[in-house]
């Protein structure tokens, strides 16, 4: 049914697995569209009480937006990419009235870290790695990272991670409050299902209100996501962003000129 997702439903829990392991589950146009449909399915299917998002293969949750789709983008295209992703997937997950938890099984970089942060909370395998490496491409996060990372871990550490592009491991992510639990990789799905089994016994009307109200409490600048979309788009009209994506795909170090 889906080209890029595996979706199973068992005991009221829908497990959505992004299934492009050879590209480290990078988010291309098809993944974004299919994730959007899968989240609608979660909210519309009466047999589903909650959901887990995870990645296929041993290496990655999601290694970011698909950089090969960046090459053709200009400012308008970049802005449209960020806006479409935020509307169709990231905000839809955050505002889902059924809980959606990220089970982070490896690299959660760029859009992958952002997708995990859009989920209601996160459980990590010991092999998980988090980061916002867009700066290495001459870019910035465009799927909510500037806002949600700052909300989750505070300004100083969020600044450091986004300005350096450095990765942190699962234990540091837990110390920072980015993930709630770190478990051995082989127990990741069981631990996440165990937490959801508890939540699934509670009243759906209460769950729905808790999600909505905690979301209200955590928002800083209500316009922050839109400002991020605008800035993300504008960067695609720069030489540095073109150089950043080309260098990644050509497996070389970028040479930035500030233009
Ligand atoms: N977009 C497109 N393709 C990606 C990708 C992405 N975000 N991340 C990984 N891939 C592809 C690689 O190009 C490679 O494809 P190939 O086998 O056809 O050459 C494949 O996935 C495996 O990745 P590779 O880089 O060979 O694995 P690695 O173990 O050496 O490195 C990472 C893993 C995650 C450190 C590295 O892939 C990486 O830095 N990815 C990009 C992360 C990023 O900048 N994300 C933010 C995007 S805005």
Tab-separated table of C-alpha atoms and ligand atoms in Angstrom:
chain	number	residue	atom	x	y	z
A	1	UNK	CA	0.000	0.000	0.000
A	2	UNK	CA	2.805	2.434	0.934
A	3	UNK	CA	6.068	2.558	-1.071
A	4	UNK	CA	8.272	3.935	1.688
A	5	UNK	CA	6.527	2.924	4.928
A	6	UNK	CA	5.688	-0.279	6.731
A	7	UNK	CA	2.557	0.112	8.836
A	8	UNK	CA	1.262	-2.478	11.311
A	9	UNK	CA	-1.516	-2.291	13.879
A	10	UNK	CA	-1.491	-4.501	16.957
A	11	UNK	CA	-3.177	-4.094	20.360
A	12	UNK	CA	-4.307	-0.579	19.464
A	13	UNK	CA	-0.751	0.551	18.615
A	14	UNK	CA	0.104	1.538	15.057
A	15	UNK	CA	3.807	1.128	14.261
A	16	UNK	CA	4.917	3.308	11.341
A	17	UNK	CA	8.375	2.318	10.065
A	18	UNK	CA	10.117	4.524	7.506
A	19	UNK	CA	11.552	2.011	5.100
A	20	UNK	CA	14.424	3.385	2.983
A	21	UNK	CA	17.323	1.822	4.891
A	22	UNK	CA	19.743	2.121	1.936
A	23	UNK	CA	19.314	5.946	2.139
A	24	UNK	CA	19.225	5.899	5.960
A	25	UNK	CA	15.459	6.568	5.775
A	26	UNK	CA	15.985	10.098	4.439
A	27	UNK	CA	12.758	12.045	4.066
A	28	UNK	CA	11.985	12.513	0.383
A	29	UNK	CA	8.735	13.812	-1.124
A	30	UNK	CA	7.125	10.369	-1.123
A	31	UNK	CA	7.993	9.684	2.537
A	32	UNK	CA	6.498	13.049	3.546
A	33	UNK	CA	3.274	12.385	1.615
A	34	UNK	CA	2.962	8.837	2.906
A	35	UNK	CA	3.701	9.829	6.497
A	36	UNK	CA	0.946	12.411	6.235
A	37	UNK	CA	-1.508	9.730	5.094
A	38	UNK	CA	-0.354	7.312	7.810
A	39	UNK	CA	-0.895	9.916	10.541
A	40	UNK	CA	-4.396	10.580	9.192
A	41	UNK	CA	-4.971	6.828	9.378
A	42	UNK	CA	-3.861	6.820	13.036
A	43	UNK	CA	-6.326	9.566	13.904
A	44	UNK	CA	-9.205	8.199	11.794
A	45	UNK	CA	-8.970	4.484	12.587
A	46	UNK	CA	-11.041	3.580	15.651
A	47	UNK	CA	-8.889	0.462	16.215
A	48	UNK	CA	-5.807	2.651	16.796
A	49	UNK	CA	-5.230	4.340	20.140
A	50	UNK	CA	-1.644	5.500	19.686
A	51	UNK	CA	1.338	5.221	17.360
A	52	UNK	CA	5.087	4.712	17.185
A	53	UNK	CA	7.347	6.152	14.481
A	54	UNK	CA	10.633	4.351	13.887
A	55	UNK	CA	13.141	3.654	11.091
A	56	UNK	CA	13.993	0.456	9.198
A	57	UNK	CA	17.425	-1.136	9.436
A	58	UNK	CA	20.083	-1.150	12.142
A	59	UNK	CA	21.652	2.229	11.425
A	60	UNK	CA	19.174	5.040	11.216
A	61	UNK	CA	15.936	6.436	12.521
A	62	UNK	CA	16.035	9.150	9.820
A	63	UNK	CA	19.260	10.814	8.528
A	64	UNK	CA	17.405	13.983	7.559
A	65	UNK	CA	15.638	15.441	4.575
A	66	UNK	CA	16.748	13.855	1.306
A	67	UNK	CA	19.636	16.107	0.240
A	68	UNK	CA	19.420	14.909	-3.377
A	69	UNK	CA	16.102	16.788	-3.646
A	70	UNK	CA	17.795	20.055	-2.528
A	71	UNK	CA	19.891	20.528	-5.669
A	72	UNK	CA	17.052	21.853	-7.833
A	73	UNK	CA	15.517	24.103	-5.170
A	74	UNK	CA	15.511	27.897	-5.241
A	75	UNK	CA	14.180	30.165	-2.481
A	76	UNK	CA	10.527	29.592	-3.343
A	77	UNK	CA	11.068	25.850	-3.646
A	78	UNK	CA	12.915	25.684	-0.333
A	79	UNK	CA	10.157	27.575	1.396
A	80	UNK	CA	7.493	25.325	-0.145
A	81	UNK	CA	9.423	22.202	0.930
A	82	UNK	CA	9.616	23.380	4.547
A	83	UNK	CA	6.004	24.583	4.651
A	84	UNK	CA	4.609	21.434	3.077
A	85	UNK	CA	6.579	19.180	5.423
A	86	UNK	CA	5.581	21.155	8.503
A	87	UNK	CA	1.885	21.262	7.538
A	88	UNK	CA	1.596	17.700	6.261
A	89	UNK	CA	3.721	15.889	8.826
A	90	UNK	CA	5.508	17.720	11.648
A	91	UNK	CA	2.649	19.896	12.914
A	92	UNK	CA	0.185	17.106	12.186
A	93	UNK	CA	2.145	14.775	14.473
A	94	UNK	CA	2.481	17.406	17.199
A	95	UNK	CA	-1.242	18.178	17.074
A	96	UNK	CA	-2.410	14.580	16.672
A	97	UNK	CA	-5.035	13.874	19.327
A	98	UNK	CA	-3.721	10.330	19.697
A	99	UNK	CA	-0.218	10.004	21.211
A	100	UNK	CA	2.618	9.473	18.720
A	101	UNK	CA	5.971	8.429	20.191
A	102	UNK	CA	9.340	8.259	18.417
A	103	UNK	CA	11.366	5.067	18.897
A	104	UNK	CA	14.782	6.350	17.817
A	105	UNK	CA	16.901	3.481	16.526
A	106	UNK	CA	20.064	5.143	15.204
A	107	UNK	CA	20.846	8.433	13.425
A	108	UNK	CA	18.194	11.109	14.035
A	109	UNK	CA	19.730	13.987	12.120
A	110	UNK	CA	18.242	17.146	10.657
A	111	UNK	CA	14.657	16.332	9.694
A	112	UNK	CA	15.049	13.076	11.633
A	113	UNK	CA	15.777	14.872	14.891
A	114	UNK	CA	12.970	17.291	14.015
A	115	UNK	CA	10.528	14.449	13.372
A	116	UNK	CA	11.429	12.851	16.700
A	117	UNK	CA	10.895	16.232	18.393
A	118	UNK	CA	7.475	16.690	16.755
A	119	UNK	CA	6.411	13.421	18.423
A	120	UNK	CA	4.858	13.658	21.883
A	121	UNK	CA	7.960	12.147	23.490
A	122	UNK	CA	10.954	10.032	22.550
A	123	UNK	CA	12.510	6.700	23.542
A	124	UNK	CA	16.031	6.015	22.259
A	125	UNK	CA	18.026	2.894	21.595
A	126	UNK	CA	21.595	2.983	22.900
A	127	UNK	CA	22.840	3.442	19.315
A	128	UNK	CA	20.781	6.602	18.746
A	129	UNK	CA	22.570	9.776	17.661
A	130	UNK	CA	20.950	13.194	17.459
A	131	UNK	CA	21.977	16.356	15.652
A	132	UNK	CA	20.969	19.289	13.478
A	133	UNK	CA	23.771	19.276	10.862
A	134	UNK	CA	22.068	21.649	8.385
A	135	UNK	CA	24.741	24.283	9.071
A	136	UNK	CA	27.242	21.956	7.344
A	137	UNK	CA	25.153	22.377	4.189
A	138	UNK	CA	24.917	26.159	4.476
A	139	UNK	CA	21.332	25.734	5.709
A	140	UNK	CA	19.231	25.817	8.864
A	141	UNK	CA	16.619	23.411	10.204
A	142	UNK	CA	13.366	23.826	8.239
A	143	UNK	CA	11.054	21.299	9.845
A	144	UNK	CA	10.701	23.062	13.198
A	145	UNK	CA	14.144	22.418	14.684
A	146	UNK	CA	15.018	25.987	15.640
A	147	UNK	CA	11.818	26.146	17.684
A	148	UNK	CA	11.362	22.650	19.092
A	149	UNK	CA	15.002	21.970	20.001
A	150	UNK	CA	15.121	25.249	21.928
A	151	UNK	CA	11.849	24.414	23.680
A	152	UNK	CA	13.049	20.923	24.610
A	153	UNK	CA	16.657	21.438	25.712
A	154	UNK	CA	16.985	25.204	26.314
A	155	UNK	CA	18.675	28.016	24.465
A	156	UNK	CA	22.384	27.460	25.186
A	157	UNK	CA	22.584	23.810	24.240
A	158	UNK	CA	20.210	24.264	21.293
A	159	UNK	CA	22.432	27.080	19.993
A	160	UNK	CA	25.541	24.919	20.367
A	161	UNK	CA	24.041	21.927	18.568
A	162	UNK	CA	22.679	23.984	15.668
A	163	UNK	CA	25.769	26.229	15.321
A	164	UNK	CA	28.295	23.363	15.427
A	165	UNK	CA	26.241	20.690	13.672
A	166	UNK	CA	27.737	18.244	16.176
A	167	UNK	CA	25.989	14.992	17.081
A	168	UNK	CA	25.193	13.815	20.606
A	169	UNK	CA	24.649	10.246	21.741
A	170	UNK	CA	21.557	8.793	23.394
A	171	UNK	CA	22.852	9.271	26.951
A	172	UNK	CA	23.585	12.956	26.429
A	173	UNK	CA	20.184	13.322	24.750
A	174	UNK	CA	18.602	11.871	27.894
A	175	UNK	CA	20.582	14.201	30.167
A	176	UNK	CA	19.335	17.135	28.105
A	177	UNK	CA	15.708	15.994	28.244
A	178	UNK	CA	15.561	15.298	24.532
A	179	UNK	CA	14.648	11.644	25.175
A	180	UNK	CA	12.820	10.112	28.127
A	181	UNK	CA	14.524	6.695	28.158
A	182	UNK	CA	17.616	5.027	26.730
A	183	UNK	CA	17.311	1.261	26.330
A	184	UNK	CA	19.340	-1.467	24.627
A	185	UNK	CA	18.605	-1.319	20.890
A	186	UNK	CA	16.915	-4.716	20.902
A	187	UNK	CA	14.424	-3.597	23.591
A	188	UNK	CA	13.504	-0.298	21.945
A	189	UNK	CA	10.149	-1.247	20.423
A	190	UNK	CA	9.085	-3.335	23.436
A	191	UNK	CA	9.845	-0.478	25.854
A	192	UNK	CA	7.944	2.010	23.685
A	193	UNK	CA	4.975	-0.369	23.378
A	194	UNK	CA	5.021	-0.910	27.161
A	195	UNK	CA	4.662	2.861	27.726
A	196	UNK	CA	1.867	3.096	25.181
A	197	UNK	CA	0.065	0.111	26.717
A	198	UNK	CA	-0.293	2.182	29.902
A	199	UNK	CA	-1.405	5.305	28.030
A	200	UNK	CA	-3.890	3.261	25.985
A	201	UNK	CA	-5.821	2.328	29.155
A	202	UNK	CA	-6.531	6.024	29.892
A	203	UNK	CA	-9.499	8.081	28.737
A	204	UNK	CA	-9.051	9.306	25.147
A	205	UNK	CA	-10.795	12.611	25.995
A	206	UNK	CA	-8.240	13.267	28.746
A	207	UNK	CA	-5.317	12.264	26.512
A	208	UNK	CA	-6.492	14.600	23.756
A	209	UNK	CA	-6.727	17.562	26.131
A	210	UNK	CA	-3.360	16.889	27.761
A	211	UNK	CA	-1.662	16.855	24.346
A	212	UNK	CA	-3.336	20.096	23.274
A	213	UNK	CA	-2.555	21.916	26.525
A	214	UNK	CA	1.058	20.786	26.856
A	215	UNK	CA	1.552	21.926	23.265
A	216	UNK	CA	0.162	25.358	24.183
A	217	UNK	CA	2.460	25.541	27.231
A	218	UNK	CA	5.588	24.743	25.214
A	219	UNK	CA	5.185	27.307	22.414
A	220	UNK	CA	7.539	30.308	22.607
A	221	UNK	CA	6.940	32.569	19.616
A	222	UNK	CA	3.696	31.415	17.973
A	223	UNK	CA	5.097	32.725	14.689
A	224	UNK	CA	8.481	30.996	15.085
A	225	UNK	CA	7.722	28.102	12.756
A	226	UNK	CA	6.683	30.463	9.940
A	227	UNK	CA	9.820	32.595	10.428
A	228	UNK	CA	11.893	29.414	10.200
A	229	UNK	CA	10.170	28.452	6.924
A	230	UNK	CA	10.902	31.911	5.445
A	231	UNK	CA	14.587	31.858	6.446
A	232	UNK	CA	15.040	28.229	5.301
A	233	UNK	CA	13.635	29.142	1.882
A	234	UNK	CA	15.772	32.272	1.470
A	235	UNK	CA	18.934	30.241	2.032
A	236	UNK	CA	18.236	28.212	-1.123
A	237	UNK	CA	18.942	31.371	-3.144
A	238	UNK	CA	22.521	31.442	-1.782
A	239	UNK	CA	25.670	29.984	-3.327
A	240	UNK	CA	26.646	28.464	0.033
A	241	UNK	CA	23.519	26.265	0.237
A	242	UNK	CA	24.090	25.033	-3.335
A	243	UNK	CA	27.720	24.269	-2.476
A	244	UNK	CA	26.692	22.490	0.755
A	245	UNK	CA	24.298	20.050	-0.919
A	246	UNK	CA	26.613	19.448	-3.907
A	247	UNK	CA	29.550	18.738	-1.598
A	248	UNK	CA	27.524	16.183	0.413
A	249	UNK	CA	26.388	14.347	-2.719
A	250	UNK	CA	29.908	14.452	-4.207
A	251	UNK	CA	31.286	13.183	-0.852
A	252	UNK	CA	33.693	16.113	-0.380
A	253	UNK	CA	34.127	18.993	2.068
A	254	UNK	CA	32.180	22.164	1.159
A	255	UNK	CA	33.971	25.418	0.408
A	256	UNK	CA	31.749	28.250	1.678
A	257	UNK	CA	32.208	31.792	0.391
A	258	UNK	CA	29.565	33.673	2.372
A	259	UNK	CA	27.537	34.393	-0.783
B	1	LIG	N1	19.848	12.642	2.096
B	1	LIG	C1	20.104	11.861	1.042
B	1	LIG	N2	20.865	10.754	1.102
B	1	LIG	C2	21.369	10.443	2.300
B	1	LIG	C3	21.152	11.220	3.452
B	1	LIG	C4	20.333	12.364	3.317
B	1	LIG	N3	20.045	13.153	4.347
B	1	LIG	N4	21.810	10.664	4.501
B	1	LIG	C5	22.419	9.558	4.024
B	1	LIG	N5	22.155	9.429	2.701
B	1	LIG	C6	22.604	8.361	1.798
B	1	LIG	C7	24.081	8.541	1.428
B	1	LIG	O1	24.210	9.455	0.363
B	1	LIG	C8	24.429	7.123	1.036
B	1	LIG	O2	23.906	6.871	-0.240
B	1	LIG	P1	24.784	6.056	-1.332
B	1	LIG	O3	25.027	4.709	-0.677
B	1	LIG	O4	23.876	5.990	-2.523
B	1	LIG	O5	26.037	6.849	-1.526
B	1	LIG	C9	23.615	6.270	2.021
B	1	LIG	O6	22.541	7.115	2.462
B	1	LIG	C10	24.390	5.815	3.235
B	1	LIG	O7	24.967	6.963	3.864
B	1	LIG	P2	26.537	7.149	4.130
B	1	LIG	O8	26.806	8.612	4.192
B	1	LIG	O9	27.314	6.339	3.153
B	1	LIG	O10	26.635	6.479	5.567
B	1	LIG	P3	27.735	6.783	6.693
B	1	LIG	O11	27.554	5.728	7.733
B	1	LIG	O12	29.087	6.967	6.079
B	1	LIG	O13	27.322	8.214	7.305
B	1	LIG	C11	25.749	9.835	8.178
B	1	LIG	C12	26.099	8.346	7.999
B	1	LIG	C13	24.346	9.905	8.774
B	1	LIG	C14	26.761	10.514	9.116
B	1	LIG	C15	25.805	10.537	6.799
B	1	LIG	O14	25.003	9.786	5.902
B	1	LIG	C16	25.284	11.948	6.797
B	1	LIG	O15	25.976	12.870	7.223
B	1	LIG	N6	24.047	12.168	6.263
B	1	LIG	C17	23.477	13.467	6.084
B	1	LIG	C18	22.986	14.016	7.382
B	1	LIG	C19	22.442	15.405	7.179
B	1	LIG	O16	23.138	16.347	6.855
B	1	LIG	N7	21.121	15.551	7.385
B	1	LIG	C20	20.465	16.811	7.326
B	1	LIG	C21	19.920	17.055	5.992
B	1	LIG	S1	19.152	18.666	5.948
